[in-house]
Short mmCIF file of C-alpha atoms in Angstrom, two decimals:
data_model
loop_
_atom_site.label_atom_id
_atom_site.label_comp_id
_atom_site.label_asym_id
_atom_site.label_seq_id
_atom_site.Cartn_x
_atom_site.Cartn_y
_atom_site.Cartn_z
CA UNK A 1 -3.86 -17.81 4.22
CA UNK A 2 -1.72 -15.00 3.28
CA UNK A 3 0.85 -13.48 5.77
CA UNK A 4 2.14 -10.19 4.94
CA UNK A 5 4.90 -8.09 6.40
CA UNK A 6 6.02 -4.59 5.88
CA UNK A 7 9.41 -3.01 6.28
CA UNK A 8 11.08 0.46 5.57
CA UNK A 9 9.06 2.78 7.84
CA UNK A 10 10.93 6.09 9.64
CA UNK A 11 11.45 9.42 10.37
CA UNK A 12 11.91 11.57 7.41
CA UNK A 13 12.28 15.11 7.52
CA UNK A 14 9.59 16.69 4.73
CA UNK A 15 10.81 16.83 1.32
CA UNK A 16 12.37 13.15 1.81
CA UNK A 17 12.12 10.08 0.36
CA UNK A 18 11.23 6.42 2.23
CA UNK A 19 10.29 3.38 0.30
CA UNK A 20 8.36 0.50 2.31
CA UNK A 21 8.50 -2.53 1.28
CA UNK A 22 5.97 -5.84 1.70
CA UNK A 23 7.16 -9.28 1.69
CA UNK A 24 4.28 -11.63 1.26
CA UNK A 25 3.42 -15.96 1.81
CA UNK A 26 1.35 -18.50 1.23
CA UNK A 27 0.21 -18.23 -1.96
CA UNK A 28 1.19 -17.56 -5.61
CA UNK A 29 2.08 -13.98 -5.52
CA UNK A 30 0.76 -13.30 -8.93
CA UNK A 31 -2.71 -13.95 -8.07
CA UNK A 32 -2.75 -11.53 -5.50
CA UNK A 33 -3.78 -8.23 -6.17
CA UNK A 34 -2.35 -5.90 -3.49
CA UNK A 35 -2.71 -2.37 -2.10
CA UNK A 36 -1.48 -0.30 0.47
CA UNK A 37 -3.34 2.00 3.06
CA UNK A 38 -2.42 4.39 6.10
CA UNK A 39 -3.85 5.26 9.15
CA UNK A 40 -3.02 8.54 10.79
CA UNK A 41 -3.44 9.26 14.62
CA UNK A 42 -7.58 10.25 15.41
CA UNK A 43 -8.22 9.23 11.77
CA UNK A 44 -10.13 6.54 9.54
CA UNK A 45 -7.95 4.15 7.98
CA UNK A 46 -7.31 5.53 3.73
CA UNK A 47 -6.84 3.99 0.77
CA UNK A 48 -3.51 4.96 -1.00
CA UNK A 49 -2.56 3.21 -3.94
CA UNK A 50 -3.30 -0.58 -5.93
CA UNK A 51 -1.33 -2.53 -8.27
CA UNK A 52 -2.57 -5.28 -10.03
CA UNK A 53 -1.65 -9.07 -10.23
CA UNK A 54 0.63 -8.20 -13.20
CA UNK A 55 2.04 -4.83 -12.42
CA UNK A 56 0.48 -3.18 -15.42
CA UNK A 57 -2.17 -1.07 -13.78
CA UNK A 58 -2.16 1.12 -10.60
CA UNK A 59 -4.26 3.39 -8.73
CA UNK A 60 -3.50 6.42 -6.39
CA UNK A 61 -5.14 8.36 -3.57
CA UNK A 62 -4.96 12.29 -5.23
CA UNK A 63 -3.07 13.46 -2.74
CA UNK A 64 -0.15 11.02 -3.47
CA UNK A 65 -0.15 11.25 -7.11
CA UNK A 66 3.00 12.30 -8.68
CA UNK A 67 5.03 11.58 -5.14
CA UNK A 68 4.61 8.08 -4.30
CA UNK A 69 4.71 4.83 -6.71
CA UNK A 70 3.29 1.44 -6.18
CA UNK A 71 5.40 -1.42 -7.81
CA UNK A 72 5.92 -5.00 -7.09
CA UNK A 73 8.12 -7.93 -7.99
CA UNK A 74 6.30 -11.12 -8.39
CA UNK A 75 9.86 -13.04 -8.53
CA UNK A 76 10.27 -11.70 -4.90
CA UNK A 77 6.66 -11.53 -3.31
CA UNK A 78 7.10 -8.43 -2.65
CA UNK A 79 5.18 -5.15 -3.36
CA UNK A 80 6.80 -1.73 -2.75
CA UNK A 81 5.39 2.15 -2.35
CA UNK A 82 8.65 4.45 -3.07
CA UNK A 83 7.45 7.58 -1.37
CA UNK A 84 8.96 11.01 -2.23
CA UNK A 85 8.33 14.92 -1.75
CA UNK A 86 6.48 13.64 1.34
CA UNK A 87 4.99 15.97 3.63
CA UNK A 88 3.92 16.21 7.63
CA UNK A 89 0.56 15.42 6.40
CA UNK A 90 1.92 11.62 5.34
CA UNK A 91 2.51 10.78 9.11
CA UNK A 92 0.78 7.50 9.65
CA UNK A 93 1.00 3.46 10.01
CA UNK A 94 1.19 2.20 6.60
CA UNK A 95 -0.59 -1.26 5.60
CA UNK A 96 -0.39 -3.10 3.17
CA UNK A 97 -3.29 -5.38 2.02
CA UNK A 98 -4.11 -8.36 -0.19
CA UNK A 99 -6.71 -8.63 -2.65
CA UNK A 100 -7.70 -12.57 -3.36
CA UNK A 101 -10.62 -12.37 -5.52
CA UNK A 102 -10.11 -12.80 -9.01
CA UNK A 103 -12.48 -9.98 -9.79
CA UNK A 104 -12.76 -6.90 -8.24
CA UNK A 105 -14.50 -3.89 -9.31
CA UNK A 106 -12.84 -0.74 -9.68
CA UNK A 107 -15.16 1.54 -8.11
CA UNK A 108 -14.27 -0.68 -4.66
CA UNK A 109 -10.86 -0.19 -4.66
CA UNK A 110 -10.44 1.94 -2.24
CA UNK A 111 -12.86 0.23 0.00
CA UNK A 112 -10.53 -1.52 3.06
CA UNK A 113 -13.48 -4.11 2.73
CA UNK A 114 -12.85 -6.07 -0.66
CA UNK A 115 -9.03 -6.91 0.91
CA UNK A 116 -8.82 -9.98 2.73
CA UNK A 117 -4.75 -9.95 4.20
CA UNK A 118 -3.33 -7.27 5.94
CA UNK A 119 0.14 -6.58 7.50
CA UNK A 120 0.67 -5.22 10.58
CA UNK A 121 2.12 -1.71 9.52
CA UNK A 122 4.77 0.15 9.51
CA UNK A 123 5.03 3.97 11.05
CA UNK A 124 5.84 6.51 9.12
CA UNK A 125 6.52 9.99 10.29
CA UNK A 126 7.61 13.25 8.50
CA UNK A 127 8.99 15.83 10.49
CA UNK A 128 11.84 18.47 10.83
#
């Protein structure tokens, strides 16, 4: 079992900056590869970026690319997305998620199916 729990959600006027933050237990960290997804009111549930066990690789939804960053610090169990330049269109509960299988393939990253944790999310809402 992995429990995972997010933090760092708001209200953010557009052009800010929030950085959420997900603390997670129960096993090694560094085995876990972890990603983070949002859902948006009246909407399907989207993929939004990946890191891998290590750190060294990530992936991003296009529409984030450039504004937000996945990271994490294995020493902490914890896995962050620093979001900036964000926009209306970011309004939603953000999740993150926990990868356990020691090989994935790439082309199902995105897929909300090959994660097997998931937090309970976090709101985040950009408006002026």
């Amino acid at each position: 079992q992995v429990q995972l729990v997010e933090s760092g959600g708001g209200l953010v006027q557009p052009g800010g900056s929030l950085r959420l933050s997900c603390a997670a237990s129960g096993r090694t960290f560094s085995t876990i590869a972890m990603g983070w997804f949002r859902q948006a009111p009246g909407k399907e549930r989207e993929f939004v970026a990946r890191i891998s066990r290590s750190g060294g690789s990530t992936w991003y939804l296009d529409s984030v690319k450039g504004r937000f960053t996945i990271s994490r610090d294995n020493a902490k169990n914890t896995v962050y997305l620093q979001m900036n330049t964000l926009k209306p269109e970011d309004t939603a509960v953000y999740f993150c998620a926990a990868d356990i299988s020691p090989v994935t393939s790439p082309n199902k990253y995105e897929l909300g199916s090959v994660y097997d944790y998931w937090g309970q999310g976090t709101q985040v809402t950009v408006s002026s």
